[in-house]
Amino acid sequence: MCAQACPITAGNEFNRGFDFRAAIYIKYAQAVPLAYTIDRDLCIGCGLCEKVCLAEAIRYDDEPRRTELEAGAVVLALGNAPFDPRGLDTYSYAEFPNVVTSMEFERILSATGPYQGHVQRPSDLKGPQKIAWLQCIGSRDINRCDHPYCSSVCCMYSIKEAVIAKEHSEHDLDTAIFFMDMRTYGKDFEKYYNRAKEEAGVRFVRARVHSVIEDPESNDLILRYADESGNIQVETFDMVVLSIGLETPKGLVELAERLDIDLDKDNFVETGTFTPVETSRKGVYVCGTFLEPKDIPYSVMESSAAACGAEEILSDVRGTLVKEKTYPEERDVSGQEPRTGVFVCNCGINIGGIVDVPAVTEYARTLPGVVYTEHNLFTCSQDTQGKIAEVIKEERLNRVVVASCTPKTHEPMFQETLRDAGLNKYLFEMANIRNQCSWVHNNREEATEKSKDLVRMAVARAQLIESLPQPTVSVDHKALVIGGGVAGMTAALALADQGFHTYLVEQSKELGGNALKLIDTWRGEEISGPIKEMVKQLEDHPLVDVYTESNIKEATGFVGNFETTISQNGTDVTVKHGGVIVAVGAEEYKPSEYLYGDDDRVLTHLDLDSAIRSKEERITKAKTAVFIQCVGSREPERPYCSKVCCTHTMHSALHLKEMNPEMDIYVLYRDIRTYGQREELYAEARRRGVIFIRYDLEQKPEVKKNGGGISVGVKDPILGRDIEISPDLLVLACAIVPRDNSPLAEVYKLALNEEGFFLEAHAKLRPVESATGGIFLAGMAHYPKAIEESIAQAKAAASRASVVLSRDELTIEGVISNVNEILCRGCGKCEDACPFGAIAVTEREEGKRAAYVQGALCKGCGACAVACPTGAAAVRHFTDSQVLTMVEAALAM
Amino acid sequence: MSAEYEPTIIAFCCNWCAYSAADLAGVSRMQYPPNVRVIRLMCTGRVNPNFILKAFELGADGVLVSG
């Protein structure tokens, strides 16, 4: 209402100026908190908004306030800004309406965007037939914008935009991505790239774009570009999307100065490989793109890692500022006649604008078991919560139904109100009349009728729901870390430094893992020193027990209460612990191709590092070296990018050039994927004269023995002809392959992806958690990654694990399976059906076998209840009668 | 109300995916006919074939199980 009353109209920044907003506005539909704010720069001071606000929520004369907080640690998650391409005349972004940035195109594609998700171009709002994406705008460019780094995320988002644009378009849309190197290096990214090419039909054009000019009549755009062989091509598009990179805005540079935090030459926060989230100022941590451009999963990992840093330095005072909330004793309502209260929400105008809320409220009063109804402007507001609690007491309600938004976001809050009023939280039911009614229907009569039906269904169910017990289980505060590489060691130290006793299990004789085989980090930092220091810290740490030459034999239990048998050189030790971190690493692929094993001049990356370190003659005397990239990676049988090999090749080539500046070095590659600031190594290698020749999967290099020498044949796409090199060294940039993870996955009921890496609970938002409670992932067991990323993920896993380990007890949810032992005949069908290993047939007493549910493992899915032939297994809160009454109510018209 | 045929559809939706998707359709303001009545379950694994038969028996014209 306030926004409607506001006389001001201004460009809506969130939709990139494609549509309008008032001076009082909500930034975007999913904003948290979802509340209006006044843009003081635009506000003319009429005060209309305050007058029309029914909830009296606007404090029109509010002033900025200064608050001082005392904190023991600070985390900077300040993000980054999209690059502004207005300064680049080649693309005429500011002049031509149909040249848009990728951020603008995101809004165009969005259902809440300016065109409601229809693919339209700005000049005439017509659906385009052809769209081009131009990559690396404001990235990998020192000539026009002084950004030598790769922005890391643009390749993937451009593919995504092209695929979605095709899906949203009403006709056959032609999409073409003009790129230098396609950098789909993340977990499952390469498969997405392949699908975009093969299934969605997105065109990928390897090119350097010369210019974009406009046909002034049609506003179409004419693209001039050089193809891979250097020939100039011209193609016309209806729309051009500039895939802009990320940069640190001026405001953040100034803020960093005020905070006394060092930035590097690209204006990203300076950190080290072994301290990936620590700034130059002690106690100040950083995460996300303020550190380097990166995608969501790595930002999430770093955020938990930064939290871990804070937890370590503040572990002594953990929990000291926490105020424990207490609840009144629960009323026993068993055996009572249901007395239901129904609260119907207007949600401002979100529901009330479509649904006749008073009519729905009145209708609810007529339903059986209902003794109280009311409707509210916002049922979720704090004062209404107080009112609901009062009504529960005054009217002796024993069931509460709220008809409003969705239980996915608001059920926990209303359940809290029930608990405050002395009711069991499961005596609550919601009718979703906003997300699934008023927002998706625009006919008032139909939406009102549907709302009545939804309320009737909810009330019917409310009559049958019962109070449920929520037992607690104690938590063992110890942790188990599996894998003694850089990730496992980091996780174990982080946990022990927070005060959790930690068992660290390593299969080989010594700790250190793959990192010990490398010469130094890509930034040139020493590795073996910090690793030895970590080993020493672990060995000396009073809270760490290290088990080398050990394997996991078996495990039982669940979050907070695991029991694992470790087999050390054939001797079994059983330990109890509350959480697990899986950090078993990965290994280098041992190739069968390119003469590997036949000729000692053919080396893998790790072989090369070891040979350089011991200054072997085959290295020091070599005059010509060839690197072949993607050996075993990005192949049909291993369709993923191993992520670290391009950077390692650059780094190795520079090492060789340092030893012998005259050495001729050739890199045969498919796409160079030196993401982020690693791009500078690629630039440096080119400066030092390393020659890069691209090859295709269909036309791989050929390696033959030629007399006493090796001959490498490859087709040079720029020259368009076959060339032959006779190197003294052939280095194979081999894939990183997972270990044989299935036995461990079996022991802890963990999922692996198709390639055999451990699967996280959510690819973007829960990248360090497994789907099993209390078990976390770190390092290359999850996917190939650089040391600093493994360390960040390990710290993140330790932080997530500490959320479990720091508690004294865990509450088991009430919505779990329950077996009626009288009906159970011990057939075991439930055990077969359970995906979580939560139900098993055991001998209950002499001769009587029955199913038993481990509450902490049960997710309440109900598969056992469906499998059970006798009706003995039932899921609380979703029993047959509690579900069927909704079916009956839905159809009782 | 018009006399045209208006089917009634019962949808059993998994809390974690299809139900959330129906919520997201709302957030995105996607318009669809108001004939469906969603019943939220913790998993479509909970859908007993009896639920579907019962819905048809009581007059549902269609049943959607989504999860």
PDB file of C-alpha atoms in Angstrom, chain A residues 113-325:
ATOM      1  CA  GLY A 113      12.056  -9.729 -13.711  1.00  0.00           C
ATOM      2  CA  PRO A 114      10.883  -6.922 -15.997  1.00  0.00           C
ATOM      3  CA  TYR A 115       9.453  -9.228 -18.681  1.00  0.00           C
ATOM      4  CA  GLN A 116       8.059 -11.924 -16.310  1.00  0.00           C
ATOM      5  CA  GLY A 117      10.608 -14.412 -17.584  1.00  0.00           C
ATOM      6  CA  HIS A 118       9.752 -14.019 -21.274  1.00  0.00           C
ATOM      7  CA  VAL A 119      12.860 -13.702 -23.412  1.00  0.00           C
ATOM      8  CA  GLN A 120      12.474 -10.243 -24.949  1.00  0.00           C
ATOM      9  CA  ARG A 121      14.960  -7.711 -26.175  1.00  0.00           C
ATOM     10  CA  PRO A 122      14.879  -4.180 -24.760  1.00  0.00           C
ATOM     11  CA  SER A 123      14.580  -2.179 -28.016  1.00  0.00           C
ATOM     12  CA  ASP A 124      11.206  -3.487 -29.206  1.00  0.00           C
ATOM     13  CA  LEU A 125      10.257  -6.162 -26.623  1.00  0.00           C
ATOM     14  CA  LYS A 126      10.237  -8.758 -29.410  1.00  0.00           C
ATOM     15  CA  GLY A 127      11.371 -12.316 -28.785  1.00  0.00           C
ATOM     16  CA  PRO A 128      14.901 -12.579 -30.236  1.00  0.00           C
ATOM     17  CA  GLN A 129      15.762 -15.336 -32.743  1.00  0.00           C
ATOM     18  CA  LYS A 130      19.519 -15.215 -32.169  1.00  0.00           C
ATOM     19  CA  ILE A 131      21.484 -14.272 -29.067  1.00  0.00           C
ATOM     20  CA  ALA A 132      25.272 -14.104 -28.710  1.00  0.00           C
ATOM     21  CA  TRP A 133      27.221 -14.209 -25.441  1.00  0.00           C
ATOM     22  CA  LEU A 134      30.659 -12.606 -25.405  1.00  0.00           C
ATOM     23  CA  GLN A 135      32.962 -14.025 -22.742  1.00  0.00           C
ATOM     24  CA  CYS A 136      35.742 -12.442 -20.687  1.00  0.00           C
ATOM     25  CA  ILE A 137      34.330  -8.908 -20.644  1.00  0.00           C
ATOM     26  CA  GLY A 138      36.360  -7.243 -17.922  1.00  0.00           C
ATOM     27  CA  SER A 139      38.355 -10.404 -17.255  1.00  0.00           C
ATOM     28  CA  ARG A 140      41.688 -11.719 -18.612  1.00  0.00           C
ATOM     29  CA  ASP A 141      42.258  -8.289 -20.066  1.00  0.00           C
ATOM     30  CA  ILE A 142      45.140  -6.007 -19.150  1.00  0.00           C
ATOM     31  CA  ASN A 143      44.848  -3.772 -22.190  1.00  0.00           C
ATOM     32  CA  ARG A 144      41.497  -2.201 -21.584  1.00  0.00           C
ATOM     33  CA  CYS A 145      40.555  -2.811 -17.967  1.00  0.00           C
ATOM     34  CA  ASP A 146      43.610  -3.869 -15.992  1.00  0.00           C
ATOM     35  CA  HIS A 147      42.013  -7.125 -14.850  1.00  0.00           C
ATOM     36  CA  PRO A 148      44.542  -9.865 -15.514  1.00  0.00           C
ATOM     37  CA  TYR A 149      42.517 -12.445 -13.584  1.00  0.00           C
ATOM     38  CA  CYS A 150      39.792 -14.810 -14.778  1.00  0.00           C
ATOM     39  CA  SER A 151      36.462 -14.149 -13.082  1.00  0.00           C
ATOM     40  CA  SER A 152      35.899 -17.912 -12.683  1.00  0.00           C
ATOM     41  CA  VAL A 153      32.098 -17.946 -12.881  1.00  0.00           C
ATOM     42  CA  CYS A 154      31.202 -16.428 -16.267  1.00  0.00           C
ATOM     43  CA  CYS A 155      31.616 -19.532 -18.455  1.00  0.00           C
ATOM     44  CA  MET A 156      29.170 -21.499 -16.340  1.00  0.00           C
ATOM     45  CA  TYR A 157      26.604 -18.724 -15.953  1.00  0.00           C
ATOM     46  CA  SER A 158      26.684 -18.027 -19.701  1.00  0.00           C
ATOM     47  CA  ILE A 159      25.998 -21.671 -20.498  1.00  0.00           C
ATOM     48  CA  LYS A 160      23.195 -21.645 -17.955  1.00  0.00           C
ATOM     49  CA  GLU A 161      21.722 -18.443 -19.415  1.00  0.00           C
ATOM     50  CA  ALA A 162      21.888 -19.866 -22.942  1.00  0.00           C
ATOM     51  CA  VAL A 163      20.188 -23.125 -21.921  1.00  0.00           C
ATOM     52  CA  ILE A 164      17.468 -21.348 -19.928  1.00  0.00           C
ATOM     53  CA  ALA A 165      16.899 -18.780 -22.697  1.00  0.00           C
ATOM     54  CA  LYS A 166      16.284 -21.669 -25.082  1.00  0.00           C
ATOM     55  CA  GLU A 167      13.856 -23.225 -22.597  1.00  0.00           C
ATOM     56  CA  HIS A 168      11.978 -19.937 -22.065  1.00  0.00           C
ATOM     57  CA  SER A 169      11.814 -18.998 -25.705  1.00  0.00           C
ATOM     58  CA  GLU A 170       8.575 -19.736 -27.535  1.00  0.00           C
ATOM     59  CA  HIS A 171      10.379 -20.481 -30.785  1.00  0.00           C
ATOM     60  CA  ASP A 172      13.628 -22.182 -31.715  1.00  0.00           C
ATOM     61  CA  LEU A 173      16.212 -19.804 -30.308  1.00  0.00           C
ATOM     62  CA  ASP A 174      19.773 -19.816 -31.630  1.00  0.00           C
ATOM     63  CA  THR A 175      22.309 -19.224 -28.870  1.00  0.00           C
ATOM     64  CA  ALA A 176      26.040 -18.838 -29.459  1.00  0.00           C
ATOM     65  CA  ILE A 177      28.784 -18.356 -26.888  1.00  0.00           C
ATOM     66  CA  PHE A 178      31.941 -16.630 -28.172  1.00  0.00           C
ATOM     67  CA  PHE A 179      34.843 -17.626 -25.949  1.00  0.00           C
ATOM     68  CA  MET A 180      38.617 -18.067 -25.671  1.00  0.00           C
ATOM     69  CA  ASP A 181      38.733 -21.027 -23.264  1.00  0.00           C
ATOM     70  CA  MET A 182      35.682 -22.770 -21.889  1.00  0.00           C
ATOM     71  CA  ARG A 183      36.317 -23.005 -18.155  1.00  0.00           C
ATOM     72  CA  THR A 184      33.896 -25.560 -16.770  1.00  0.00           C
ATOM     73  CA  TYR A 185      36.251 -26.840 -14.083  1.00  0.00           C
ATOM     74  CA  GLY A 186      33.899 -27.399 -11.120  1.00  0.00           C
ATOM     75  CA  LYS A 187      32.136 -30.516  -9.923  1.00  0.00           C
ATOM     76  CA  ASP A 188      29.704 -31.710 -12.613  1.00  0.00           C
ATOM     77  CA  PHE A 189      30.323 -28.536 -14.674  1.00  0.00           C
ATOM     78  CA  GLU A 190      31.871 -30.364 -17.642  1.00  0.00           C
ATOM     79  CA  LYS A 191      28.826 -32.611 -17.917  1.00  0.00           C
ATOM     80  CA  TYR A 192      26.619 -29.512 -17.986  1.00  0.00           C
ATOM     81  CA  TYR A 193      28.787 -28.071 -20.772  1.00  0.00           C
ATOM     82  CA  ASN A 194      28.509 -31.315 -22.743  1.00  0.00           C
ATOM     83  CA  ARG A 195      24.734 -31.402 -22.315  1.00  0.00           C
ATOM     84  CA  ALA A 196      24.425 -27.758 -23.386  1.00  0.00           C
ATOM     85  CA  LYS A 197      26.343 -28.602 -26.569  1.00  0.00           C
ATOM     86  CA  GLU A 198      24.854 -31.971 -27.385  1.00  0.00           C
ATOM     87  CA  GLU A 199      21.310 -31.833 -26.008  1.00  0.00           C
ATOM     88  CA  ALA A 200      20.343 -28.161 -25.822  1.00  0.00           C
ATOM     89  CA  GLY A 201      22.211 -27.266 -29.019  1.00  0.00           C
ATOM     90  CA  VAL A 202      24.029 -24.220 -27.671  1.00  0.00           C
ATOM     91  CA  ARG A 203      26.744 -23.172 -30.165  1.00  0.00           C
ATOM     92  CA  PHE A 204      30.246 -22.625 -28.817  1.00  0.00           C
ATOM     93  CA  VAL A 205      32.453 -20.457 -31.007  1.00  0.00           C
ATOM     94  CA  ARG A 206      36.145 -20.139 -30.182  1.00  0.00           C
ATOM     95  CA  ALA A 207      36.869 -16.582 -31.247  1.00  0.00           C
ATOM     96  CA  ARG A 208      38.210 -13.146 -30.448  1.00  0.00           C
ATOM     97  CA  VAL A 209      35.527 -10.511 -30.938  1.00  0.00           C
ATOM     98  CA  HIS A 210      36.562  -7.440 -32.883  1.00  0.00           C
ATOM     99  CA  SER A 211      33.507  -5.205 -32.602  1.00  0.00           C
ATOM    100  CA  VAL A 212      29.751  -4.963 -32.263  1.00  0.00           C
ATOM    101  CA  ILE A 213      27.926  -2.521 -34.509  1.00  0.00           C
ATOM    102  CA  GLU A 214      24.225  -1.845 -34.788  1.00  0.00           C
ATOM    103  CA  ASP A 215      21.911  -1.830 -37.774  1.00  0.00           C
ATOM    104  CA  PRO A 216      20.102   1.431 -36.915  1.00  0.00           C
ATOM    105  CA  GLU A 217      16.903   0.321 -38.705  1.00  0.00           C
ATOM    106  CA  SER A 218      16.339  -2.973 -36.938  1.00  0.00           C
ATOM    107  CA  ASN A 219      18.508  -2.473 -33.848  1.00  0.00           C
ATOM    108  CA  ASP A 220      20.064  -5.842 -34.741  1.00  0.00           C
ATOM    109  CA  LEU A 221      23.709  -6.258 -33.889  1.00  0.00           C
ATOM    110  CA  ILE A 222      26.478  -7.138 -36.283  1.00  0.00           C
ATOM    111  CA  LEU A 223      29.323  -9.036 -34.712  1.00  0.00           C
ATOM    112  CA  ARG A 224      32.784  -9.064 -36.291  1.00  0.00           C
ATOM    113  CA  TYR A 225      35.133 -11.644 -34.881  1.00  0.00           C
ATOM    114  CA  ALA A 226      38.295 -13.568 -35.713  1.00  0.00           C
ATOM    115  CA  ASP A 227      37.780 -17.329 -35.698  1.00  0.00           C
ATOM    116  CA  GLU A 228      40.390 -19.742 -34.414  1.00  0.00           C
ATOM    117  CA  SER A 229      42.376 -19.759 -37.634  1.00  0.00           C
ATOM    118  CA  GLY A 230      42.457 -15.958 -37.615  1.00  0.00           C
ATOM    119  CA  ASN A 231      39.889 -15.317 -40.372  1.00  0.00           C
ATOM    120  CA  ILE A 232      37.456 -12.453 -39.865  1.00  0.00           C
ATOM    121  CA  GLN A 233      33.809 -13.545 -39.719  1.00  0.00           C
ATOM    122  CA  VAL A 234      30.626 -11.475 -39.579  1.00  0.00           C
ATOM    123  CA  GLU A 235      27.342 -12.627 -38.078  1.00  0.00           C
ATOM    124  CA  THR A 236      24.160 -10.750 -37.126  1.00  0.00           C
ATOM    125  CA  PHE A 237      22.325 -11.271 -33.824  1.00  0.00           C
ATOM    126  CA  ASP A 238      19.129  -9.821 -32.333  1.00  0.00           C
ATOM    127  CA  MET A 239      20.755  -9.457 -28.969  1.00  0.00           C
ATOM    128  CA  VAL A 240      24.264  -9.545 -27.467  1.00  0.00           C
ATOM    129  CA  VAL A 241      24.957 -10.462 -23.844  1.00  0.00           C
ATOM    130  CA  LEU A 242      28.244  -9.313 -22.338  1.00  0.00           C
ATOM    131  CA  SER A 243      29.528 -11.913 -19.864  1.00  0.00           C
ATOM    132  CA  ILE A 244      30.943  -9.438 -17.407  1.00  0.00           C
ATOM    133  CA  GLY A 245      33.430 -10.388 -14.743  1.00  0.00           C
ATOM    134  CA  LEU A 246      33.780  -9.410 -11.113  1.00  0.00           C
ATOM    135  CA  GLU A 247      35.828  -6.647  -9.558  1.00  0.00           C
ATOM    136  CA  THR A 248      36.336  -5.092  -6.145  1.00  0.00           C
ATOM    137  CA  PRO A 249      34.470  -1.782  -6.143  1.00  0.00           C
ATOM    138  CA  LYS A 250      36.163   1.385  -4.947  1.00  0.00           C
ATOM    139  CA  GLY A 251      34.077   1.481  -1.773  1.00  0.00           C
ATOM    140  CA  LEU A 252      35.476  -1.860  -0.648  1.00  0.00           C
ATOM    141  CA  VAL A 253      39.038  -0.812  -1.364  1.00  0.00           C
ATOM    142  CA  GLU A 254      38.477   2.162   0.928  1.00  0.00           C
ATOM    143  CA  LEU A 255      36.810   0.016   3.555  1.00  0.00           C
ATOM    144  CA  ALA A 256      39.729  -2.428   3.502  1.00  0.00           C
ATOM    145  CA  GLU A 257      42.035   0.508   4.135  1.00  0.00           C
ATOM    146  CA  ARG A 258      39.948   1.670   7.100  1.00  0.00           C
ATOM    147  CA  LEU A 259      39.917  -1.883   8.479  1.00  0.00           C
ATOM    148  CA  ASP A 260      43.680  -2.141   7.952  1.00  0.00           C
ATOM    149  CA  ILE A 261      43.392  -5.226   5.741  1.00  0.00           C
ATOM    150  CA  ASP A 262      45.945  -5.831   2.988  1.00  0.00           C
ATOM    151  CA  LEU A 263      44.668  -6.171  -0.562  1.00  0.00           C
ATOM    152  CA  ASP A 264      46.692  -7.663  -3.414  1.00  0.00           C
ATOM    153  CA  LYS A 265      47.431  -5.915  -6.700  1.00  0.00           C
ATOM    154  CA  ASP A 266      44.025  -6.975  -8.109  1.00  0.00           C
ATOM    155  CA  ASN A 267      42.311  -5.491  -5.027  1.00  0.00           C
ATOM    156  CA  PHE A 268      41.333  -8.843  -3.571  1.00  0.00           C
ATOM    157  CA  VAL A 269      42.036  -9.582   0.090  1.00  0.00           C
ATOM    158  CA  GLU A 270      45.514 -10.982   0.537  1.00  0.00           C
ATOM    159  CA  THR A 271      45.540 -14.477   2.073  1.00  0.00           C
ATOM    160  CA  GLY A 272      47.893 -17.466   2.070  1.00  0.00           C
ATOM    161  CA  THR A 273      47.464 -21.005   0.777  1.00  0.00           C
ATOM    162  CA  PHE A 274      47.642 -22.444   4.304  1.00  0.00           C
ATOM    163  CA  THR A 275      45.578 -19.638   5.804  1.00  0.00           C
ATOM    164  CA  PRO A 276      42.969 -19.211   3.054  1.00  0.00           C
ATOM    165  CA  VAL A 277      40.433 -17.172   5.040  1.00  0.00           C
ATOM    166  CA  GLU A 278      42.727 -15.185   7.340  1.00  0.00           C
ATOM    167  CA  THR A 279      43.390 -11.543   6.531  1.00  0.00           C
ATOM    168  CA  SER A 280      46.574  -9.673   7.392  1.00  0.00           C
ATOM    169  CA  ARG A 281      44.884  -8.507  10.588  1.00  0.00           C
ATOM    170  CA  LYS A 282      44.599 -11.081  13.369  1.00  0.00           C
ATOM    171  CA  GLY A 283      41.030 -12.034  14.230  1.00  0.00           C
ATOM    172  CA  VAL A 284      39.621 -10.715  10.962  1.00  0.00           C
ATOM    173  CA  TYR A 285      38.510 -13.410   8.506  1.00  0.00           C
ATOM    174  CA  VAL A 286      37.293 -13.153   4.945  1.00  0.00           C
ATOM    175  CA  CYS A 287      35.218 -15.315   2.619  1.00  0.00           C
ATOM    176  CA  GLY A 288      33.628 -15.239  -0.819  1.00  0.00           C
ATOM    177  CA  THR A 289      34.421 -13.110  -3.825  1.00  0.00           C
ATOM    178  CA  PHE A 290      36.096 -10.323  -1.839  1.00  0.00           C
ATOM    179  CA  LEU A 291      38.933 -12.876  -1.688  1.00  0.00           C
ATOM    180  CA  GLU A 292      38.963 -13.894  -5.350  1.00  0.00           C
ATOM    181  CA  PRO A 293      36.139 -14.393  -7.881  1.00  0.00           C
ATOM    182  CA  LYS A 294      34.426 -17.716  -7.169  1.00  0.00           C
ATOM    183  CA  ASP A 295      31.133 -19.577  -7.362  1.00  0.00           C
ATOM    184  CA  ILE A 296      28.536 -20.325  -4.709  1.00  0.00           C
ATOM    185  CA  PRO A 297      29.831 -23.667  -3.314  1.00  0.00           C
ATOM    186  CA  TYR A 298      33.333 -22.313  -2.700  1.00  0.00           C
ATOM    187  CA  SER A 299      31.924 -19.120  -1.185  1.00  0.00           C
ATOM    188  CA  VAL A 300      29.828 -21.273   1.158  1.00  0.00           C
ATOM    189  CA  MET A 301      32.852 -23.402   2.063  1.00  0.00           C
ATOM    190  CA  GLU A 302      34.896 -20.309   2.830  1.00  0.00           C
ATOM    191  CA  SER A 303      32.125 -18.825   4.928  1.00  0.00           C
ATOM    192  CA  SER A 304      32.091 -21.903   7.158  1.00  0.00           C
ATOM    193  CA  ALA A 305      35.898 -21.876   7.150  1.00  0.00           C
ATOM    194  CA  ALA A 306      35.880 -18.245   8.328  1.00  0.00           C
ATOM    195  CA  ALA A 307      33.412 -19.230  11.051  1.00  0.00           C
ATOM    196  CA  CYS A 308      35.847 -22.015  11.995  1.00  0.00           C
ATOM    197  CA  GLY A 309      38.639 -19.467  12.381  1.00  0.00           C
ATOM    198  CA  ALA A 310      36.442 -17.444  14.724  1.00  0.00           C
ATOM    199  CA  GLU A 311      35.455 -20.612  16.637  1.00  0.00           C
ATOM    200  CA  GLU A 312      39.098 -21.536  17.167  1.00  0.00           C
ATOM    201  CA  ILE A 313      40.111 -18.207  18.707  1.00  0.00           C
ATOM    202  CA  LEU A 314      36.877 -17.925  20.695  1.00  0.00           C
ATOM    203  CA  SER A 315      36.546 -21.560  21.808  1.00  0.00           C
ATOM    204  CA  ASP A 316      37.077 -20.643  25.487  1.00  0.00           C
ATOM    205  CA  VAL A 317      34.013 -18.438  25.521  1.00  0.00           C
ATOM    206  CA  ARG A 318      31.804 -20.582  23.289  1.00  0.00           C
ATOM    207  CA  GLY A 319      28.209 -20.447  24.417  1.00  0.00           C
ATOM    208  CA  THR A 320      28.786 -17.889  27.190  1.00  0.00           C
ATOM    209  CA  LEU A 321      26.488 -15.283  25.655  1.00  0.00           C
ATOM    210  CA  VAL A 322      23.771 -17.795  24.797  1.00  0.00           C
ATOM    211  CA  LYS A 323      20.520 -17.404  26.682  1.00  0.00           C
ATOM    212  CA  GLU A 324      18.657 -20.674  27.020  1.00  0.00           C
ATOM    213  CA  LYS A 325      14.961 -20.313  26.238  1.00  0.00           C
TER     214      LYS A 325
END
